[in-house]
Amino acid sequence: MKTKKILFFIIIVIIIIALFISKAFKGNKPFDKLSFSDISKVSVELFPPNKTYNLNEDEITEFVSLLKTVVVYNKDNSYQDYCGQTVIFNITKKDGATLSVTPFGKFMIIDGIGYRTKESPSYNLHKFANKISAGE
C-alpha cells in the first residue's frame, strides 16, 4: 500500500515537471490578440541613423501581422552583450497604454525586458523598419 502511494506521488511529480518543460519549449505569442483596431499610433526609431518615423494605416496593418508571428521563450537580458542597429517600435493603444518592442537578432525586447525568440520574426520586423526608413 505504501509503495503504491509513493509510485503515485512520483508519477504526479513527473507529470508536473513535464508540463513545465513543455511550456518552456512551446513559447508564448505575446501579440497574438493584438489587432489594428486596438492601436491609435505606431512610431519606429532607428539608431543609427537616429531618426523616428510614424507609420501610416497600411504600415500599421503590416506591422501588426508581423508582430503576430513573434514567439518568445525565456527571459534573457544577455542581448545587452551584443551590438548592432537598434530598432524600437513604440505602440500607443486606443486605451492610452503604451508598448515598446525592439527586435534584436535572437532577442525580442518588450517594454525593456529581453526574451529569447526565433530569429526570423525578429529579422522581419527589423527589415520592415528599414523599409520604412528607406521610404519604400
Short mmCIF file of C-alpha atoms in Angstrom, two decimals:
data_model
loop_
_atom_site.label_atom_id
_atom_site.label_comp_id
_atom_site.label_asym_id
_atom_site.label_seq_id
_atom_site.Cartn_x
_atom_site.Cartn_y
_atom_site.Cartn_z
CA MET A 1 0.00 0.00 0.00
CA LYS A 2 2.81 2.41 0.90
CA THR A 3 4.62 1.56 -2.33
CA LYS A 4 1.53 2.45 -4.39
CA LYS A 5 1.31 5.88 -2.72
CA ILE A 6 4.97 6.61 -3.38
CA LEU A 7 4.64 5.47 -7.00
CA PHE A 8 1.54 7.64 -7.45
CA PHE A 9 3.37 10.65 -5.98
CA ILE A 10 6.38 10.11 -8.28
CA ILE A 11 4.10 9.92 -11.33
CA ILE A 12 2.38 13.18 -10.36
CA VAL A 13 5.76 14.93 -9.89
CA ILE A 14 6.94 13.67 -13.31
CA ILE A 15 3.76 14.96 -14.97
CA ILE A 16 4.16 18.39 -13.36
CA ILE A 17 7.82 18.60 -14.44
CA ALA A 18 6.88 17.53 -17.99
CA LEU A 19 4.25 20.29 -18.16
CA PHE A 20 6.77 22.94 -17.12
CA ILE A 21 9.34 21.69 -19.64
CA SER A 22 6.82 21.59 -22.49
CA LYS A 23 5.70 25.15 -21.73
CA ALA A 24 9.31 26.35 -21.86
CA PHE A 25 9.78 24.85 -25.35
CA LYS A 26 6.36 25.93 -26.62
CA GLY A 27 6.89 29.63 -26.10
CA ASN A 28 4.37 32.42 -25.84
CA LYS A 29 2.80 34.65 -28.51
CA PRO A 30 2.53 37.98 -26.66
CA PHE A 31 0.90 39.82 -29.59
CA ASP A 32 -1.49 37.11 -30.74
CA LYS A 33 -4.60 39.07 -29.70
CA LEU A 34 -3.37 42.48 -30.84
CA SER A 35 -5.37 43.94 -33.72
CA PHE A 36 -5.23 47.05 -35.87
CA SER A 37 -8.35 48.39 -34.13
CA ASP A 38 -6.51 48.37 -30.76
CA ILE A 39 -3.83 50.78 -31.99
CA SER A 40 -4.01 54.55 -32.32
CA LYS A 41 -0.37 55.22 -33.30
CA VAL A 42 2.92 53.45 -34.04
CA SER A 43 6.32 55.06 -34.48
CA VAL A 44 9.66 53.44 -35.18
CA GLU A 45 13.04 54.75 -34.08
CA LEU A 46 16.24 53.59 -35.80
CA PHE A 47 19.72 54.00 -34.26
CA PRO A 48 21.66 54.66 -36.45
CA PRO A 49 20.59 56.89 -38.25
CA ASN A 50 18.86 58.36 -35.16
CA LYS A 51 15.56 59.00 -36.93
CA THR A 52 11.92 58.45 -35.98
CA TYR A 53 9.12 57.64 -38.42
CA ASN A 54 5.36 57.50 -37.85
CA LEU A 55 3.60 54.59 -39.53
CA ASN A 56 0.53 55.11 -41.70
CA GLU A 57 -2.53 52.81 -41.58
CA ASP A 58 -1.23 50.36 -44.20
CA GLU A 59 2.12 50.14 -42.44
CA ILE A 60 0.42 49.58 -39.06
CA THR A 61 -1.61 46.74 -40.59
CA GLU A 62 1.57 45.11 -41.92
CA PHE A 63 3.33 45.72 -38.60
CA VAL A 64 0.55 44.01 -36.62
CA SER A 65 0.68 40.97 -38.91
CA LEU A 66 4.45 40.75 -38.37
CA LEU A 67 4.04 41.06 -34.59
CA LYS A 68 1.57 38.17 -34.56
CA THR A 69 4.37 35.85 -35.80
CA VAL A 70 6.56 36.60 -32.78
CA VAL A 71 7.04 33.77 -30.29
CA VAL A 72 9.04 34.50 -27.14
CA TYR A 73 10.60 31.98 -24.82
CA ASN A 74 12.58 32.54 -21.63
CA LYS A 75 13.54 35.95 -20.27
CA ASP A 76 17.12 36.70 -21.27
CA ASN A 77 18.81 40.08 -20.88
CA SER A 78 22.08 38.96 -22.45
CA TYR A 79 21.07 40.97 -25.53
CA GLN A 80 22.99 43.76 -23.78
CA ASP A 81 26.21 41.92 -24.68
CA TYR A 82 25.59 42.42 -28.40
CA CYS A 83 25.78 45.45 -30.66
CA GLY A 84 24.13 46.48 -33.90
CA GLN A 85 21.42 48.71 -35.26
CA THR A 86 18.63 49.25 -32.75
CA VAL A 87 15.04 49.45 -33.95
CA ILE A 88 12.38 50.47 -31.43
CA PHE A 89 8.68 50.28 -32.25
CA ASN A 90 6.60 52.48 -29.94
CA ILE A 91 2.94 51.48 -29.90
CA THR A 92 0.18 53.65 -28.46
CA LYS A 93 -3.10 51.82 -27.96
CA LYS A 94 -6.51 53.47 -28.12
CA ASP A 95 -6.92 52.97 -24.36
CA GLY A 96 -3.77 55.07 -23.79
CA ALA A 97 -1.47 52.18 -22.92
CA THR A 98 1.98 52.28 -24.49
CA LEU A 99 4.24 49.42 -25.51
CA SER A 100 7.83 49.32 -26.71
CA VAL A 101 9.05 46.46 -28.92
CA THR A 102 12.66 46.05 -30.02
CA PRO A 103 13.59 43.17 -32.34
CA PHE A 104 17.26 42.35 -31.88
CA GLY A 105 18.53 39.16 -33.54
CA LYS A 106 17.62 36.18 -31.37
CA PHE A 107 16.04 38.53 -28.83
CA MET A 108 12.79 40.44 -28.58
CA ILE A 109 12.80 43.26 -26.04
CA ILE A 110 9.31 44.12 -24.84
CA ASP A 111 9.00 47.10 -22.51
CA GLY A 112 12.67 46.79 -21.56
CA ILE A 113 12.56 43.05 -20.79
CA GLY A 114 14.58 40.80 -23.09
CA TYR A 115 13.25 37.43 -24.27
CA ARG A 116 14.73 34.74 -26.47
CA THR A 117 12.92 34.42 -29.77
CA LYS A 118 13.27 32.84 -33.17
CA GLU A 119 15.46 34.93 -35.41
CA SER A 120 13.19 35.13 -38.47
CA PRO A 121 10.29 37.17 -36.92
CA SER A 122 12.85 39.49 -35.34
CA TYR A 123 14.66 39.84 -38.67
CA ASN A 124 11.38 40.54 -40.49
CA LEU A 125 10.49 43.35 -38.06
CA HIS A 126 13.98 44.79 -38.40
CA LYS A 127 13.76 44.61 -42.20
CA PHE A 128 10.31 46.24 -42.09
CA ALA A 129 11.68 49.17 -40.04
CA ASN A 130 14.50 49.71 -42.51
CA LYS A 131 11.99 49.59 -45.39
CA ILE A 132 10.03 52.38 -43.64
CA SER A 133 13.20 54.46 -43.22
CA ALA A 134 14.11 53.97 -46.89
CA GLY A 135 10.65 55.28 -47.88
CA GLU A 136 9.65 52.14 -49.77
#
